[in-house]
Structure formats: structure tokens, C-alpha cells
């Protein structure tokens, strides 16, 4: 059913989120307070670690090889064993670049929101895209680079962007994913322009009763 109806697959998911906009952090935190390098561009991948399919490694490696000072931050939350398994996998698939992959534990409140304030770009996982984390990033105006999958589970971020009417950060190949992520992280003017548009359009993600009603009808 979810794969058959494009309208439902691509748009109805946005009606699930009807809460208020996330609150910007009330206190500033710097990278040093998270134990992160103070130099280099920061790519945040805040999704559940179980979403990080091995195909995603190619994208991570491409970003880190193109941006030699870039770092990628993931959240291990309450799954340290999953982080250990990923670390071992990335040592094989990313090579030397795996040294620039960082894990942070559970982050709540201001600590969580401050990560979005510090990062340059959010990387959406391949095959199983972000949902709550995408809502959070876009509500703060942080660009999320996404390569939508064929199935419902890989199209949440696409649905959010379509609801907002902003699709600059949607790509259709690995090369374009890497290119856009690195360009956004390194070009402050480009990133600032997209951020302004996201902040202006973010209300399209919250309190949309029309989409909730469509689910009720279905």
C-alpha cells in the first residue's frame, strides 16, 4: 500500500509530526565540550545506527576523501555495541578516513540541539532515511543531503522537503550526494541561502491537519 500510492508515500508521512517547532538551544556549546576537533567541517549523521546500511559507507568515504579536514559525527545513544561493530566495519571500508568518524553518546535537550547549531551539514542515511532527526534538522534550518530510496523507509526526508517546497538537497546518485555535501559544507554563502529558505518554509512540517485527515480517510 505504501509503495503503491505516490501521494501517500511521499507526503502523508509529514502529517505525523504535529508538535511545536523544536526550541533552539538556550546555552551555547562548542566542539571542544563534545570532545570533537575544533578545526574542519562537521557532517552530522544523527540517525539510529541500525539505519546505516553498508552501502552508506561508500558515501561516507567519498565525503571524507573529498574533504580532507571533514569529520563525521554519529550518535551511539544507548547502543555502544552497535557503535563498536560499525567502528570495525568502517576500519575496513573507509581505511584511514575512519579516524575522522566520531561517536557521541546520548544527547538530550540543549546538548542535542547544540549539535545542529555546530554542524555544517546533516547526512541522510541511504535506504532508511531520517524521520524525527530530519524534522529536527530542517526546523533549525540545517541542510540535509538525501538520496531517496525506492521504498517508503527511504523517502521520509524527501517527503519533508516536498512539504516545504524546497528540494535543493535531494540527489539521485552517489557522486551527486558526495559533491553536494562537500559543497554545502565548504560554501558558507550557498549554505546560508538554503538555510534561510528552510527557516522560512519550516512551518509546512508542523501542525498540518490536512495530512492527518488523509491518514484518517485511508
Tab-separated table of C-alpha atoms in Angstrom:
chain	number	residue	atom	x	y	z
A	1	UNK	CA	0.000	0.000	0.000
A	2	UNK	CA	2.690	2.489	0.979
A	3	UNK	CA	4.697	1.701	-2.134
A	4	UNK	CA	1.703	1.868	-4.477
A	5	UNK	CA	0.404	5.374	-3.845
A	6	UNK	CA	2.964	8.088	-4.586
A	7	UNK	CA	0.910	10.787	-2.921
A	8	UNK	CA	0.610	8.872	0.323
A	9	UNK	CA	4.176	7.584	0.231
A	10	UNK	CA	5.743	10.956	-0.420
A	11	UNK	CA	3.530	13.320	1.515
A	12	UNK	CA	1.407	11.728	4.214
A	13	UNK	CA	4.374	10.987	6.438
A	14	UNK	CA	4.690	14.716	7.110
A	15	UNK	CA	1.376	14.713	8.928
A	16	UNK	CA	2.721	12.506	11.702
A	17	UNK	CA	4.684	15.392	13.169
A	18	UNK	CA	2.165	17.826	14.650
A	19	UNK	CA	4.109	19.079	17.667
A	20	UNK	CA	5.597	22.537	18.098
A	21	UNK	CA	8.852	23.555	16.488
A	22	UNK	CA	11.949	22.378	18.378
A	23	UNK	CA	13.472	25.016	20.604
A	24	UNK	CA	16.875	26.479	19.724
A	25	UNK	CA	19.465	25.769	22.458
A	26	UNK	CA	19.389	28.239	25.330
A	27	UNK	CA	23.075	27.796	26.063
A	28	UNK	CA	25.958	27.561	23.640
A	29	UNK	CA	28.281	24.584	23.466
A	30	UNK	CA	31.451	24.439	21.424
A	31	UNK	CA	33.059	21.447	19.751
A	32	UNK	CA	35.651	21.117	22.465
A	33	UNK	CA	32.931	20.415	25.031
A	34	UNK	CA	31.885	17.371	22.967
A	35	UNK	CA	35.472	16.181	22.568
A	36	UNK	CA	35.434	16.985	18.838
A	37	UNK	CA	38.222	18.591	16.778
A	38	UNK	CA	37.860	22.364	16.647
A	39	UNK	CA	39.148	22.510	13.073
A	40	UNK	CA	37.462	21.211	9.923
A	41	UNK	CA	33.907	20.955	8.661
A	42	UNK	CA	31.387	18.929	10.667
A	43	UNK	CA	28.999	16.481	8.999
A	44	UNK	CA	26.333	15.179	11.375
A	45	UNK	CA	24.636	11.808	10.927
A	46	UNK	CA	22.222	11.637	13.894
A	47	UNK	CA	20.092	8.680	12.767
A	48	UNK	CA	19.715	5.402	14.616
A	49	UNK	CA	22.848	3.328	13.952
A	50	UNK	CA	20.726	0.440	12.720
A	51	UNK	CA	19.890	2.535	9.643
A	52	UNK	CA	23.487	2.755	8.443
A	53	UNK	CA	23.468	0.139	5.688
A	54	UNK	CA	26.877	-0.916	4.268
A	55	UNK	CA	26.002	0.918	1.026
A	56	UNK	CA	26.207	4.145	3.043
A	57	UNK	CA	29.926	3.561	3.622
A	58	UNK	CA	30.677	4.494	0.019
A	59	UNK	CA	29.078	7.889	0.573
A	60	UNK	CA	30.916	8.470	3.846
A	61	UNK	CA	34.233	7.572	2.264
A	62	UNK	CA	33.551	9.862	-0.684
A	63	UNK	CA	32.795	12.811	1.599
A	64	UNK	CA	35.840	12.272	3.806
A	65	UNK	CA	38.199	11.778	0.868
A	66	UNK	CA	36.940	14.913	-0.878
A	67	UNK	CA	37.053	16.955	2.327
A	68	UNK	CA	40.358	16.046	3.937
A	69	UNK	CA	39.583	18.086	7.063
A	70	UNK	CA	35.972	16.984	7.365
A	71	UNK	CA	34.716	14.939	10.312
A	72	UNK	CA	31.531	12.886	10.588
A	73	UNK	CA	29.703	12.649	13.910
A	74	UNK	CA	27.239	9.858	14.726
A	75	UNK	CA	25.202	9.255	17.878
A	76	UNK	CA	25.669	5.918	19.605
A	77	UNK	CA	22.911	6.773	22.095
A	78	UNK	CA	22.266	3.638	24.185
A	79	UNK	CA	23.786	1.219	21.672
A	80	UNK	CA	27.551	1.177	22.329
A	81	UNK	CA	27.872	-2.362	20.941
A	82	UNK	CA	26.421	-1.233	17.604
A	83	UNK	CA	28.976	1.578	17.572
A	84	UNK	CA	31.770	-0.946	18.145
A	85	UNK	CA	30.568	-3.071	15.223
A	86	UNK	CA	30.360	-0.031	12.959
A	87	UNK	CA	33.810	1.099	14.013
A	88	UNK	CA	35.246	-2.263	12.964
A	89	UNK	CA	33.356	-2.159	9.678
A	90	UNK	CA	34.492	1.372	8.892
A	91	UNK	CA	38.109	0.478	9.552
A	92	UNK	CA	37.755	-1.970	6.653
A	93	UNK	CA	35.587	0.096	4.308
A	94	UNK	CA	36.838	3.644	4.979
A	95	UNK	CA	40.517	2.968	5.603
A	96	UNK	CA	42.403	5.958	7.011
A	97	UNK	CA	39.258	8.094	6.750
A	98	UNK	CA	37.678	6.044	9.554
A	99	UNK	CA	39.833	8.020	12.007
A	100	UNK	CA	37.604	11.009	11.295
A	101	UNK	CA	34.418	9.194	12.298
A	102	UNK	CA	33.283	10.170	15.804
A	103	UNK	CA	30.634	8.741	18.099
A	104	UNK	CA	28.810	10.682	20.794
A	105	UNK	CA	26.587	9.092	23.422
A	106	UNK	CA	23.046	10.051	24.363
A	107	UNK	CA	22.380	13.758	23.824
A	108	UNK	CA	19.306	15.442	25.302
A	109	UNK	CA	17.852	18.937	25.422
A	110	UNK	CA	20.357	21.698	24.735
A	111	UNK	CA	23.157	19.184	24.213
A	112	UNK	CA	21.239	17.614	21.324
A	113	UNK	CA	20.068	20.906	19.798
A	114	UNK	CA	23.553	22.426	20.034
A	115	UNK	CA	24.912	19.703	17.746
A	116	UNK	CA	22.703	21.011	14.951
A	117	UNK	CA	23.881	24.552	15.677
A	118	UNK	CA	27.510	23.409	15.361
A	119	UNK	CA	27.270	21.194	12.287
A	120	UNK	CA	27.584	22.343	8.679
A	121	UNK	CA	25.511	19.613	7.007
A	122	UNK	CA	23.390	16.640	8.031
A	123	UNK	CA	23.946	13.412	6.066
A	124	UNK	CA	20.807	11.356	5.486
A	125	UNK	CA	21.288	7.589	5.597
A	126	UNK	CA	20.909	5.616	2.380
A	127	UNK	CA	17.961	3.135	2.165
A	128	UNK	CA	16.451	4.143	5.548
A	129	UNK	CA	16.243	7.895	5.847
A	130	UNK	CA	15.874	10.050	8.927
A	131	UNK	CA	12.411	10.901	10.276
A	132	UNK	CA	12.489	12.695	13.648
A	133	UNK	CA	16.100	13.715	13.084
A	134	UNK	CA	15.155	15.185	9.695
A	135	UNK	CA	12.340	17.179	11.282
A	136	UNK	CA	14.814	18.466	13.869
A	137	UNK	CA	17.487	19.428	11.347
A	138	UNK	CA	15.140	21.191	8.934
A	139	UNK	CA	13.358	23.051	11.720
A	140	UNK	CA	16.751	24.507	12.696
A	141	UNK	CA	17.486	25.351	9.050
A	142	UNK	CA	20.309	22.820	8.706
A	143	UNK	CA	20.540	21.326	5.183
A	144	UNK	CA	20.039	17.554	4.995
A	145	UNK	CA	21.610	15.900	1.950
A	146	UNK	CA	19.396	12.995	0.897
A	147	UNK	CA	19.371	10.331	-1.808
A	148	UNK	CA	15.839	8.878	-1.611
A	149	UNK	CA	15.377	5.144	-1.841
A	150	UNK	CA	12.760	3.234	-3.787
A	151	UNK	CA	10.702	2.223	-0.764
A	152	UNK	CA	8.779	4.095	1.895
A	153	UNK	CA	11.522	3.725	4.531
A	154	UNK	CA	13.972	5.635	2.355
A	155	UNK	CA	11.722	8.558	1.444
A	156	UNK	CA	10.928	10.384	4.695
A	157	UNK	CA	13.365	13.220	4.084
A	158	UNK	CA	12.116	13.602	0.516
A	159	UNK	CA	8.566	13.910	1.848
A	160	UNK	CA	9.651	16.637	4.279
A	161	UNK	CA	11.360	18.628	1.548
A	162	UNK	CA	8.340	18.319	-0.747
A	163	UNK	CA	6.028	19.507	2.008
A	164	UNK	CA	8.273	22.565	2.408
A	165	UNK	CA	8.659	23.180	-1.324
A	166	UNK	CA	12.457	23.128	-1.048
A	167	UNK	CA	14.245	20.308	-2.892
A	168	UNK	CA	17.760	21.683	-3.443
A	169	UNK	CA	19.359	18.986	-1.286
A	170	UNK	CA	17.763	15.948	-2.945
A	171	UNK	CA	20.134	13.993	-5.207
A	172	UNK	CA	19.866	10.911	-7.423
A	173	UNK	CA	23.342	9.359	-7.360
A	174	UNK	CA	26.332	8.678	-5.122
A	175	UNK	CA	28.529	11.193	-6.943
A	176	UNK	CA	25.953	13.953	-6.572
A	177	UNK	CA	25.446	13.097	-2.908
A	178	UNK	CA	29.141	13.494	-2.162
A	179	UNK	CA	29.504	16.598	-4.324
A	180	UNK	CA	26.570	18.412	-2.739
A	181	UNK	CA	27.539	17.511	0.837
A	182	UNK	CA	31.082	18.808	0.371
A	183	UNK	CA	29.959	21.946	-1.487
A	184	UNK	CA	27.409	22.839	1.186
A	185	UNK	CA	29.911	22.287	3.986
A	186	UNK	CA	32.556	24.410	2.298
A	187	UNK	CA	30.465	27.209	0.781
A	188	UNK	CA	29.040	29.335	3.554
A	189	UNK	CA	27.122	31.587	1.182
A	190	UNK	CA	25.426	28.652	-0.536
A	191	UNK	CA	24.581	27.058	2.802
A	192	UNK	CA	23.276	30.307	4.235
A	193	UNK	CA	20.929	30.775	1.296
A	194	UNK	CA	19.425	27.317	1.722
A	195	UNK	CA	19.183	27.770	5.476
A	196	UNK	CA	17.178	30.978	5.014
A	197	UNK	CA	14.735	29.197	2.718
A	198	UNK	CA	14.376	26.273	5.111
A	199	UNK	CA	13.629	28.535	8.047
A	200	UNK	CA	11.035	30.382	6.010
A	201	UNK	CA	9.338	27.168	4.859
A	202	UNK	CA	9.646	25.044	8.002
A	203	UNK	CA	6.076	25.685	9.161
A	204	UNK	CA	4.997	23.344	6.370
A	205	UNK	CA	6.251	20.442	8.503
A	206	UNK	CA	4.219	21.073	11.626
A	207	UNK	CA	0.534	21.029	12.513
A	208	UNK	CA	-0.655	20.039	9.028
A	209	UNK	CA	-4.180	18.769	9.691
A	210	UNK	CA	-4.829	18.063	6.001
A	211	UNK	CA	-2.301	15.246	6.001
A	212	UNK	CA	-3.563	13.815	9.301
A	213	UNK	CA	-7.059	13.780	7.792
A	214	UNK	CA	-5.739	11.919	4.742
A	215	UNK	CA	-4.432	9.195	7.031
A	216	UNK	CA	-7.810	9.010	8.768
A	217	UNK	CA	-9.576	8.623	5.428
A	218	UNK	CA	-7.152	5.909	4.336
